[in-house]
Amino acid sequence: KQEVTQIPAALSVPEGENLVLNCSFTDSAIYNLQWFRQDPGKGLTSLLLIQSSQREQTSGRLNASLDKSSGRSTLYIAASQPGDSATYLCAVRGMDSSYKLIFGSGTRLLVRP
Amino acid sequence: EPEVTQTPSHQVTQMGQEVILRCVPISNHLYFYWYRQILGQKVEFLVSFYNNEISEKSEIFDDQFSVERPDGSNFTLKIRSTKLEDSAMYFCASIPGGRYGELFFGEGSRLTVL
């Protein structure tokens, strides 16, 4: 059964720092992995979708990498801003069932001005 | 930019009552989903819907739950007899084109069962 873990659970950094959020999954047989942002009490905003055949995807200051064989993904945020404060979730779509995403618990990020 | 819209944003109900949560997916999307998030817990898959039928459902999605696409645009989740443990944020989501694509979520409907 696929399990997704995100470390750290919470992170507080000063504005301007580059940071890395980690996501690991137990079953490497995945179609893709998606990173989301969730603001308190709000829905999930898709940040990046990375297919199993890809090593990384970039969008603006965000870069997601995927190492499928080791069951890991990282989300790199460059030059963090207070507006980046949110919970970041990763989710995988496994080959055992292509319809659903399995989510991690998220990393709660606070960027201090 | 098109978005998934959900109503109501918050509903409070008594245990045992029926609740219907509504969603309008993005118009050209083909795959529809319901997920839920109990406060402080992970986002969990409930059900997927394609071509007017359920494609997959989780063990959470028991006989108390049902989904419908009554008019080709709305997508509803019905809980027949709510329990305290149904209190959660319910998210509708959809994918354009193929089922391996990027999932787009609505803002959620918060359900509080008293």
PDB file of C-alpha atoms in Angstrom:
ATOM      1  CA  LYS A   1       0.000   0.000   0.000  1.00  0.00           C
ATOM      2  CA  GLN A   2       1.432   3.359  -1.049  1.00  0.00           C
ATOM      3  CA  GLU A   3       2.461   5.674   1.787  1.00  0.00           C
ATOM      4  CA  VAL A   4       3.574   9.267   1.253  1.00  0.00           C
ATOM      5  CA  THR A   5       5.647  11.084   3.856  1.00  0.00           C
ATOM      6  CA  GLN A   6       6.684  14.717   3.950  1.00  0.00           C
ATOM      7  CA  ILE A   7       9.545  16.088   5.970  1.00  0.00           C
ATOM      8  CA  PRO A   8       9.753  18.458   7.731  1.00  0.00           C
ATOM      9  CA  ALA A   9       6.209  18.846   9.050  1.00  0.00           C
ATOM     10  CA  ALA A  10       6.821  22.536   9.639  1.00  0.00           C
ATOM     11  CA  LEU A  11       9.474  25.014   8.583  1.00  0.00           C
ATOM     12  CA  SER A  12      10.093  28.649   9.475  1.00  0.00           C
ATOM     13  CA  VAL A  13      12.613  30.651   7.455  1.00  0.00           C
ATOM     14  CA  PRO A  14      13.521  34.310   6.972  1.00  0.00           C
ATOM     15  CA  GLU A  15      12.512  35.962   3.753  1.00  0.00           C
ATOM     16  CA  GLY A  16      14.939  35.494   0.877  1.00  0.00           C
ATOM     17  CA  GLU A  17      16.128  32.011   1.792  1.00  0.00           C
ATOM     18  CA  ASN A  18      16.178  29.168  -0.680  1.00  0.00           C
ATOM     19  CA  LEU A  19      14.507  26.098   0.746  1.00  0.00           C
ATOM     20  CA  VAL A  20      13.815  22.463   0.017  1.00  0.00           C
ATOM     21  CA  LEU A  21      10.733  20.478   0.930  1.00  0.00           C
ATOM     22  CA  ASN A  22      10.941  16.717   0.863  1.00  0.00           C
ATOM     23  CA  CYS A  23       8.466  14.055  -0.150  1.00  0.00           C
ATOM     24  CA  SER A  24       9.016  10.306  -0.082  1.00  0.00           C
ATOM     25  CA  PHE A  25       6.823   7.451  -1.221  1.00  0.00           C
ATOM     26  CA  THR A  26       7.077   3.738  -0.529  1.00  0.00           C
ATOM     27  CA  ASP A  27       6.074   2.268  -3.897  1.00  0.00           C
ATOM     28  CA  SER A  28       8.107   3.525  -6.847  1.00  0.00           C
ATOM     29  CA  ALA A  29       5.542   2.294  -9.391  1.00  0.00           C
ATOM     30  CA  ILE A  30       3.914   5.659 -10.014  1.00  0.00           C
ATOM     31  CA  TYR A  31       2.513   7.468 -13.044  1.00  0.00           C
ATOM     32  CA  ASN A  32       3.233  10.925 -11.727  1.00  0.00           C
ATOM     33  CA  LEU A  33       3.588  13.170  -8.696  1.00  0.00           C
ATOM     34  CA  GLN A  34       1.882  16.483  -8.101  1.00  0.00           C
ATOM     35  CA  TRP A  35       2.795  19.302  -5.715  1.00  0.00           C
ATOM     36  CA  PHE A  36       0.060  21.511  -4.273  1.00  0.00           C
ATOM     37  CA  ARG A  37      -0.164  24.574  -2.116  1.00  0.00           C
ATOM     38  CA  GLN A  38      -2.921  24.921   0.489  1.00  0.00           C
ATOM     39  CA  ASP A  39      -3.681  28.149   2.313  1.00  0.00           C
ATOM     40  CA  PRO A  40      -5.505  27.840   5.668  1.00  0.00           C
ATOM     41  CA  GLY A  41      -9.135  26.851   5.198  1.00  0.00           C
ATOM     42  CA  LYS A  42      -8.788  26.920   1.429  1.00  0.00           C
ATOM     43  CA  GLY A  43      -8.600  24.505  -1.471  1.00  0.00           C
ATOM     44  CA  LEU A  44      -5.531  22.994  -3.088  1.00  0.00           C
ATOM     45  CA  THR A  45      -3.715  24.934  -5.783  1.00  0.00           C
ATOM     46  CA  SER A  46      -1.698  22.842  -8.208  1.00  0.00           C
ATOM     47  CA  LEU A  47       1.924  23.934  -8.441  1.00  0.00           C
ATOM     48  CA  LEU A  48       3.676  21.317 -10.548  1.00  0.00           C
ATOM     49  CA  LEU A  49       2.935  17.943 -12.088  1.00  0.00           C
ATOM     50  CA  ILE A  50       5.948  15.754 -12.773  1.00  0.00           C
ATOM     51  CA  GLN A  51       5.567  12.602 -14.835  1.00  0.00           C
ATOM     52  CA  SER A  52       7.385   9.402 -13.884  1.00  0.00           C
ATOM     53  CA  SER A  53       9.600   9.728 -16.974  1.00  0.00           C
ATOM     54  CA  GLN A  54      10.715  13.240 -15.996  1.00  0.00           C
ATOM     55  CA  ARG A  55      13.496  14.222 -13.622  1.00  0.00           C
ATOM     56  CA  GLU A  56      12.296  17.742 -12.907  1.00  0.00           C
ATOM     57  CA  GLN A  57       9.785  20.462 -13.637  1.00  0.00           C
ATOM     58  CA  THR A  58      10.091  24.193 -13.156  1.00  0.00           C
ATOM     59  CA  SER A  59       7.592  26.987 -12.725  1.00  0.00           C
ATOM     60  CA  GLY A  60       8.925  30.413 -11.831  1.00  0.00           C
ATOM     61  CA  ARG A  61      10.754  30.183  -8.499  1.00  0.00           C
ATOM     62  CA  LEU A  62       9.645  26.591  -8.004  1.00  0.00           C
ATOM     63  CA  ASN A  63      11.525  23.513  -9.102  1.00  0.00           C
ATOM     64  CA  ALA A  64      10.366  19.960  -8.425  1.00  0.00           C
ATOM     65  CA  SER A  65      12.631  16.982  -8.889  1.00  0.00           C
ATOM     66  CA  LEU A  66      11.716  13.316  -8.965  1.00  0.00           C
ATOM     67  CA  ASP A  67      13.866  10.268  -8.276  1.00  0.00           C
ATOM     68  CA  LYS A  68      11.388   7.495  -8.838  1.00  0.00           C
ATOM     69  CA  SER A  69      13.728   4.613  -8.097  1.00  0.00           C
ATOM     70  CA  SER A  70      14.507   5.934  -4.625  1.00  0.00           C
ATOM     71  CA  GLY A  71      10.933   7.092  -4.006  1.00  0.00           C
ATOM     72  CA  ARG A  72      11.755  10.751  -3.485  1.00  0.00           C
ATOM     73  CA  SER A  73      10.738  14.159  -4.716  1.00  0.00           C
ATOM     74  CA  THR A  74      11.874  17.584  -3.629  1.00  0.00           C
ATOM     75  CA  LEU A  75      10.291  20.970  -4.098  1.00  0.00           C
ATOM     76  CA  TYR A  76      12.828  23.751  -4.239  1.00  0.00           C
ATOM     77  CA  ILE A  77      11.627  27.301  -3.589  1.00  0.00           C
ATOM     78  CA  ALA A  78      14.070  30.028  -4.544  1.00  0.00           C
ATOM     79  CA  ALA A  79      14.222  33.407  -2.843  1.00  0.00           C
ATOM     80  CA  SER A  80      11.291  32.739  -0.520  1.00  0.00           C
ATOM     81  CA  GLN A  81       8.736  35.483   0.172  1.00  0.00           C
ATOM     82  CA  PRO A  82       6.165  35.939   2.954  1.00  0.00           C
ATOM     83  CA  GLY A  83       3.471  35.209   0.365  1.00  0.00           C
ATOM     84  CA  ASP A  84       4.898  31.695   0.033  1.00  0.00           C
ATOM     85  CA  SER A  85       3.669  30.906   3.542  1.00  0.00           C
ATOM     86  CA  ALA A  86       1.250  27.998   3.210  1.00  0.00           C
ATOM     87  CA  THR A  87       1.101  24.225   3.529  1.00  0.00           C
ATOM     88  CA  TYR A  88       2.747  22.339   0.680  1.00  0.00           C
ATOM     89  CA  LEU A  89       1.373  18.907  -0.176  1.00  0.00           C
ATOM     90  CA  CYS A  90       2.746  16.243  -2.453  1.00  0.00           C
ATOM     91  CA  ALA A  91       0.617  13.496  -3.914  1.00  0.00           C
ATOM     92  CA  VAL A  92       1.403  10.471  -6.058  1.00  0.00           C
ATOM     93  CA  ARG A  93      -0.675   8.600  -8.586  1.00  0.00           C
ATOM     94  CA  GLY A  94       0.312   4.972  -8.326  1.00  0.00           C
ATOM     95  CA  MET A  95       0.127   2.334 -10.988  1.00  0.00           C
ATOM     96  CA  ASP A  96      -2.039   0.173  -8.743  1.00  0.00           C
ATOM     97  CA  SER A  97      -4.853   2.600  -9.419  1.00  0.00           C
ATOM     98  CA  SER A  98      -4.548   5.437 -11.856  1.00  0.00           C
ATOM     99  CA  TYR A  99      -7.585   7.312 -10.680  1.00  0.00           C
ATOM    100  CA  LYS A 100      -6.623   8.507  -7.256  1.00  0.00           C
ATOM    101  CA  LEU A 101      -3.857  10.572  -5.722  1.00  0.00           C
ATOM    102  CA  ILE A 102      -2.298   9.523  -2.417  1.00  0.00           C
ATOM    103  CA  PHE A 103      -1.373  12.551  -0.348  1.00  0.00           C
ATOM    104  CA  GLY A 104       1.298  13.275   2.203  1.00  0.00           C
ATOM    105  CA  SER A 105       0.572  15.199   5.386  1.00  0.00           C
ATOM    106  CA  GLY A 106       2.197  18.346   4.093  1.00  0.00           C
ATOM    107  CA  THR A 107       4.903  20.763   5.156  1.00  0.00           C
ATOM    108  CA  ARG A 108       3.647  23.944   6.829  1.00  0.00           C
ATOM    109  CA  LEU A 109       5.903  26.781   5.685  1.00  0.00           C
ATOM    110  CA  LEU A 110       6.218  30.175   7.347  1.00  0.00           C
ATOM    111  CA  VAL A 111       8.375  32.780   5.650  1.00  0.00           C
ATOM    112  CA  ARG A 112       9.171  35.595   8.085  1.00  0.00           C
ATOM    113  CA  PRO A 113       9.558  39.153   6.754  1.00  0.00           C
TER     114      PRO A 113
ATOM    115  CA  GLU B   1      -8.737  31.284 -15.570  1.00  0.00           C
ATOM    116  CA  PRO B   2     -11.473  28.617 -15.344  1.00  0.00           C
ATOM    117  CA  GLU B   3     -11.906  27.089 -11.927  1.00  0.00           C
ATOM    118  CA  VAL B   4     -13.804  24.399 -10.079  1.00  0.00           C
ATOM    119  CA  THR B   5     -16.577  25.969  -8.008  1.00  0.00           C
ATOM    120  CA  GLN B   6     -18.210  24.399  -4.969  1.00  0.00           C
ATOM    121  CA  THR B   7     -21.296  25.198  -2.927  1.00  0.00           C
ATOM    122  CA  PRO B   8     -22.011  25.644  -0.124  1.00  0.00           C
ATOM    123  CA  SER B   9     -18.740  26.881   1.323  1.00  0.00           C
ATOM    124  CA  HIS B  10     -19.888  25.820   4.802  1.00  0.00           C
ATOM    125  CA  GLN B  11     -22.794  23.694   5.944  1.00  0.00           C
ATOM    126  CA  VAL B  12     -23.813  22.838   9.470  1.00  0.00           C
ATOM    127  CA  THR B  13     -26.186  19.907   9.890  1.00  0.00           C
ATOM    128  CA  GLN B  14     -27.590  17.649  12.557  1.00  0.00           C
ATOM    129  CA  MET B  15     -26.489  14.031  12.778  1.00  0.00           C
ATOM    130  CA  GLY B  16     -28.721  11.809  10.671  1.00  0.00           C
ATOM    131  CA  GLN B  17     -29.643  14.499   8.172  1.00  0.00           C
ATOM    132  CA  GLU B  18     -29.011  14.257   4.442  1.00  0.00           C
ATOM    133  CA  VAL B  19     -26.507  16.637   2.876  1.00  0.00           C
ATOM    134  CA  ILE B  20     -25.825  17.429  -0.774  1.00  0.00           C
ATOM    135  CA  LEU B  21     -22.591  19.125  -1.744  1.00  0.00           C
ATOM    136  CA  ARG B  22     -22.415  20.654  -5.200  1.00  0.00           C
ATOM    137  CA  CYS B  23     -19.601  21.205  -7.639  1.00  0.00           C
ATOM    138  CA  VAL B  24     -19.283  22.733 -11.076  1.00  0.00           C
ATOM    139  CA  PRO B  25     -16.139  21.286 -12.653  1.00  0.00           C
ATOM    140  CA  ILE B  26     -14.187  23.107 -15.332  1.00  0.00           C
ATOM    141  CA  SER B  27     -16.272  22.821 -18.480  1.00  0.00           C
ATOM    142  CA  ASN B  28     -14.057  20.734 -20.770  1.00  0.00           C
ATOM    143  CA  HIS B  29     -12.837  18.383 -18.046  1.00  0.00           C
ATOM    144  CA  LEU B  30     -13.737  14.723 -18.261  1.00  0.00           C
ATOM    145  CA  TYR B  31     -12.724  13.083 -14.965  1.00  0.00           C
ATOM    146  CA  PHE B  32     -14.282  14.184 -11.683  1.00  0.00           C
ATOM    147  CA  TYR B  33     -13.370  13.414  -8.114  1.00  0.00           C
ATOM    148  CA  TRP B  34     -14.374  13.937  -4.520  1.00  0.00           C
ATOM    149  CA  TYR B  35     -11.732  14.065  -1.798  1.00  0.00           C
ATOM    150  CA  ARG B  36     -12.104  14.957   1.844  1.00  0.00           C
ATOM    151  CA  GLN B  37      -9.833  16.306   4.542  1.00  0.00           C
ATOM    152  CA  ILE B  38     -10.691  15.814   8.193  1.00  0.00           C
ATOM    153  CA  LEU B  39      -9.198  18.603  10.267  1.00  0.00           C
ATOM    154  CA  GLY B  40      -5.514  17.969  10.867  1.00  0.00           C
ATOM    155  CA  GLN B  41      -5.426  14.858   8.676  1.00  0.00           C
ATOM    156  CA  LYS B  42      -4.353  13.973   5.163  1.00  0.00           C
ATOM    157  CA  VAL B  43      -6.441  14.625   2.081  1.00  0.00           C
ATOM    158  CA  GLU B  44      -8.230  11.335   1.294  1.00  0.00           C
ATOM    159  CA  PHE B  45      -9.690  10.042  -1.953  1.00  0.00           C
ATOM    160  CA  LEU B  46     -13.405   9.246  -1.914  1.00  0.00           C
ATOM    161  CA  VAL B  47     -14.542   8.569  -5.472  1.00  0.00           C
ATOM    162  CA  SER B  48     -13.777   9.138  -9.127  1.00  0.00           C
ATOM    163  CA  PHE B  49     -16.385   9.572 -11.856  1.00  0.00           C
ATOM    164  CA  TYR B  50     -16.017   9.287 -15.605  1.00  0.00           C
ATOM    165  CA  ASN B  51     -18.483   8.943 -18.439  1.00  0.00           C
ATOM    166  CA  ASN B  52     -21.418   9.205 -16.024  1.00  0.00           C
ATOM    167  CA  GLU B  53     -20.369   6.361 -13.800  1.00  0.00           C
ATOM    168  CA  ILE B  54     -18.133   5.674 -10.833  1.00  0.00           C
ATOM    169  CA  SER B  55     -14.658   4.584 -11.952  1.00  0.00           C
ATOM    170  CA  GLU B  56     -13.242   3.889  -8.517  1.00  0.00           C
ATOM    171  CA  LYS B  57     -14.232   4.397  -4.894  1.00  0.00           C
ATOM    172  CA  SER B  58     -12.428   4.107  -1.600  1.00  0.00           C
ATOM    173  CA  GLU B  59     -13.481   2.094   1.424  1.00  0.00           C
ATOM    174  CA  ILE B  60     -14.698   5.345   2.956  1.00  0.00           C
ATOM    175  CA  PHE B  61     -17.277   5.689   0.189  1.00  0.00           C
ATOM    176  CA  ASP B  62     -19.883   3.330   1.624  1.00  0.00           C
ATOM    177  CA  ASP B  63     -23.624   3.084   1.009  1.00  0.00           C
ATOM    178  CA  GLN B  64     -24.193   6.391   2.802  1.00  0.00           C
ATOM    179  CA  PHE B  65     -22.466   8.220  -0.042  1.00  0.00           C
ATOM    180  CA  SER B  66     -23.556   8.705  -3.630  1.00  0.00           C
ATOM    181  CA  VAL B  67     -22.499  10.876  -6.552  1.00  0.00           C
ATOM    182  CA  GLU B  68     -24.421  12.198  -9.490  1.00  0.00           C
ATOM    183  CA  ARG B  69     -23.962  14.370 -12.513  1.00  0.00           C
ATOM    184  CA  PRO B  70     -27.596  15.353 -12.916  1.00  0.00           C
ATOM    185  CA  ASP B  71     -27.435  17.870 -15.741  1.00  0.00           C
ATOM    186  CA  GLY B  72     -24.085  17.575 -17.528  1.00  0.00           C
ATOM    187  CA  SER B  73     -22.483  20.419 -15.606  1.00  0.00           C
ATOM    188  CA  ASN B  74     -23.101  19.955 -11.887  1.00  0.00           C
ATOM    189  CA  PHE B  75     -21.473  17.125  -9.964  1.00  0.00           C
ATOM    190  CA  THR B  76     -22.928  16.319  -6.561  1.00  0.00           C
ATOM    191  CA  LEU B  77     -21.940  14.331  -3.500  1.00  0.00           C
ATOM    192  CA  LYS B  78     -24.802  13.170  -1.289  1.00  0.00           C
ATOM    193  CA  ILE B  79     -24.412  11.869   2.236  1.00  0.00           C
ATOM    194  CA  ARG B  80     -27.674  10.184   3.186  1.00  0.00           C
ATOM    195  CA  SER B  81     -27.478  10.098   6.967  1.00  0.00           C
ATOM    196  CA  THR B  82     -24.612  12.137   8.317  1.00  0.00           C
ATOM    197  CA  LYS B  83     -22.480  11.034  11.245  1.00  0.00           C
ATOM    198  CA  LEU B  84     -20.244  13.099  13.491  1.00  0.00           C
ATOM    199  CA  GLU B  85     -17.184  11.619  11.783  1.00  0.00           C
ATOM    200  CA  ASP B  86     -18.342  12.975   8.416  1.00  0.00           C
ATOM    201  CA  SER B  87     -17.314  16.448   9.590  1.00  0.00           C
ATOM    202  CA  ALA B  88     -14.581  17.450   7.162  1.00  0.00           C
ATOM    203  CA  MET B  89     -13.683  19.658   4.233  1.00  0.00           C
ATOM    204  CA  TYR B  90     -14.934  18.071   1.024  1.00  0.00           C
ATOM    205  CA  PHE B  91     -13.089  18.913  -2.170  1.00  0.00           C
ATOM    206  CA  CYS B  92     -14.259  18.455  -5.720  1.00  0.00           C
ATOM    207  CA  ALA B  93     -11.582  18.075  -8.380  1.00  0.00           C
ATOM    208  CA  SER B  94     -11.357  17.483 -12.099  1.00  0.00           C
ATOM    209  CA  ILE B  95      -8.884  16.601 -14.824  1.00  0.00           C
ATOM    210  CA  PRO B  96      -8.940  17.687 -18.457  1.00  0.00           C
ATOM    211  CA  GLY B  97      -8.384  15.001 -21.066  1.00  0.00           C
ATOM    212  CA  GLY B  98      -6.528  11.901 -19.918  1.00  0.00           C
ATOM    213  CA  ARG B  99      -6.851  10.428 -16.428  1.00  0.00           C
ATOM    214  CA  TYR B 100      -3.128  10.854 -15.698  1.00  0.00           C
ATOM    215  CA  GLY B 101      -3.312  14.602 -15.993  1.00  0.00           C
ATOM    216  CA  GLU B 102      -3.029  17.501 -13.591  1.00  0.00           C
ATOM    217  CA  LEU B 103      -5.756  17.581 -10.961  1.00  0.00           C
ATOM    218  CA  PHE B 104      -7.530  20.881 -10.304  1.00  0.00           C
ATOM    219  CA  PHE B 105      -9.330  21.356  -6.998  1.00  0.00           C
ATOM    220  CA  GLY B 106     -12.179  23.567  -5.882  1.00  0.00           C
ATOM    221  CA  GLU B 107     -12.112  25.675  -2.718  1.00  0.00           C
ATOM    222  CA  GLY B 108     -13.963  23.029  -0.743  1.00  0.00           C
ATOM    223  CA  SER B 109     -17.177  22.710   1.253  1.00  0.00           C
ATOM    224  CA  ARG B 110     -16.762  22.559   4.995  1.00  0.00           C
ATOM    225  CA  LEU B 111     -19.283  20.173   6.566  1.00  0.00           C
ATOM    226  CA  THR B 112     -19.918  20.329  10.293  1.00  0.00           C
ATOM    227  CA  VAL B 113     -22.107  17.596  11.766  1.00  0.00           C
ATOM    228  CA  LEU B 114     -23.492  18.285  15.249  1.00  0.00           C
TER     229      LEU B 114
END
